[in-house]
mmCIF file of C-alpha atoms in Angstrom:
data_model
loop_
_atom_site.group_PDB
_atom_site.id
_atom_site.type_symbol
_atom_site.label_atom_id
_atom_site.label_comp_id
_atom_site.label_asym_id
_atom_site.label_seq_id
_atom_site.Cartn_x
_atom_site.Cartn_y
_atom_site.Cartn_z
ATOM 1 C CA MET Z 28 -1.802 2.758 30.615
ATOM 2 C CA VAL Z 29 -3.645 5.471 28.621
ATOM 3 C CA ALA Z 30 -0.592 7.676 28.637
ATOM 4 C CA ALA Z 31 1.578 4.769 27.475
ATOM 5 C CA VAL Z 32 -0.879 3.909 24.552
ATOM 6 C CA ALA Z 33 -1.111 7.641 23.628
ATOM 7 C CA SER Z 34 2.628 8.257 23.566
ATOM 8 C CA ASP Z 35 3.743 4.996 21.923
ATOM 9 C CA PRO Z 36 1.068 2.360 21.270
ATOM 10 C CA ASP Z 37 3.476 -0.080 19.795
ATOM 11 C CA SER Z 38 5.477 -0.400 22.926
ATOM 12 C CA ALA Z 39 2.643 -0.029 25.418
ATOM 13 C CA PRO Z 40 2.185 -2.952 27.747
ATOM 14 C CA LEU Z 41 -1.102 -4.306 26.160
ATOM 15 C CA PRO Z 42 -2.538 -7.779 25.957
ATOM 16 C CA SER Z 43 -2.479 -9.111 22.305
ATOM 17 C CA ARG Z 44 -6.156 -8.645 21.886
ATOM 18 C CA ALA Z 45 -6.031 -4.882 22.873
ATOM 19 C CA ARG Z 46 -2.937 -4.363 20.888
ATOM 20 C CA ALA Z 47 -4.694 -5.699 17.668
ATOM 21 C CA LEU Z 48 -7.594 -3.391 18.409
ATOM 22 C CA VAL Z 49 -5.461 -0.283 18.970
ATOM 23 C CA ARG Z 50 -3.502 -0.980 15.721
ATOM 24 C CA TYR Z 51 -6.742 -1.280 13.734
ATOM 25 C CA ALA Z 52 -8.288 1.855 15.269
ATOM 26 C CA LEU Z 53 -5.130 3.821 14.545
ATOM 27 C CA LEU Z 54 -5.056 2.521 10.936
ATOM 28 C CA LEU Z 55 -8.714 3.342 10.412
ATOM 29 C CA THR Z 56 -8.254 6.776 11.976
ATOM 30 C CA ARG Z 57 -4.997 7.694 10.145
ATOM 31 C CA THR Z 58 -5.330 6.135 6.792
ATOM 32 C CA PRO Z 59 -8.922 4.762 6.284
ATOM 33 C CA GLN Z 60 -8.332 4.467 2.555
ATOM 34 C CA ARG Z 61 -5.661 2.060 3.084
ATOM 35 C CA VAL Z 62 -7.625 -0.487 5.210
ATOM 36 C CA THR Z 63 -8.056 -3.824 3.484
ATOM 37 C CA ALA Z 64 -9.491 -7.279 4.287
ATOM 38 C CA ALA Z 65 -5.916 -8.279 5.297
ATOM 39 C CA ASP Z 66 -5.975 -5.714 8.045
ATOM 40 C CA LEU Z 67 -8.846 -7.654 9.754
ATOM 41 C CA ILE Z 68 -6.785 -10.815 10.047
ATOM 42 C CA PRO Z 69 -5.013 -9.752 13.257
ATOM 43 C CA LEU Z 70 -8.351 -8.954 14.824
ATOM 44 C CA ARG Z 71 -9.692 -12.354 13.970
ATOM 45 C CA ASP Z 72 -6.417 -13.919 15.151
ATOM 46 C CA ALA Z 73 -6.899 -12.070 18.434
ATOM 47 C CA GLY Z 74 -10.377 -13.581 18.847
ATOM 48 C CA PHE Z 75 -12.672 -10.888 17.435
ATOM 49 C CA SER Z 76 -15.797 -11.976 15.668
ATOM 50 C CA ASP Z 77 -17.124 -10.355 12.599
ATOM 51 C CA PRO Z 78 -19.699 -8.530 14.629
ATOM 52 C CA GLY Z 79 -17.027 -7.458 17.118
ATOM 53 C CA ILE Z 80 -14.826 -6.184 14.183
ATOM 54 C CA HIS Z 81 -18.018 -4.228 12.969
ATOM 55 C CA ASP Z 82 -18.457 -2.722 16.378
ATOM 56 C CA ALA Z 83 -14.725 -1.746 16.482
ATOM 57 C CA ALA Z 84 -14.951 -0.053 13.116
ATOM 58 C CA SER Z 85 -18.342 1.542 14.039
ATOM 59 C CA VAL Z 86 -16.979 2.969 17.452
ATOM 60 C CA THR Z 87 -13.744 4.189 15.800
ATOM 61 C CA ALA Z 88 -15.521 5.882 12.842
ATOM 62 C CA TYR Z 89 -18.048 7.488 15.285
ATOM 63 C CA PHE Z 90 -15.353 8.829 17.579
ATOM 64 C CA ASN Z 91 -13.546 10.284 14.565
ATOM 65 C CA PHE Z 92 -16.772 11.707 13.210
ATOM 66 C CA VAL Z 93 -17.720 13.491 16.370
ATOM 67 C CA ASN Z 94 -14.176 14.815 16.895
ATOM 68 C CA ARG Z 95 -14.175 16.249 13.474
ATOM 69 C CA ILE Z 96 -17.458 17.900 13.849
ATOM 70 C CA ALA Z 97 -16.196 19.485 17.165
ATOM 71 C CA ALA Z 98 -12.972 20.639 15.628
ATOM 72 C CA GLY Z 99 -14.847 22.041 12.640
ATOM 73 C CA LEU Z 100 -17.047 24.000 14.869
ATOM 74 C CA GLY Z 101 -14.137 25.309 17.119
ATOM 75 C CA VAL Z 102 -15.478 23.366 20.194
ATOM 76 C CA GLU Z 103 -12.891 23.336 22.922
ATOM 77 C CA ARG Z 104 -12.254 20.590 25.528
ATOM 78 C CA GLU Z 105 -13.620 21.091 28.926
ATOM 79 C CA ARG Z 106 -10.921 21.198 31.531
#
């Protein structure tokens, strides 16, 4: 499942709730300046509450923050 999401998230076999979350996380990661209130509608339609959407944004932002710090310091992945 992880490989399918990583290679092609739009065609990965995800439930609608997970698909909405992945699409939002990708949008927030790739083009955060383009996120609008309209981008939250699919999350709400999938059953996410406002606190749940906040959590999704926070986790996505934190993940991106930590990865950028690591990349900026030249930290390599453990194998």
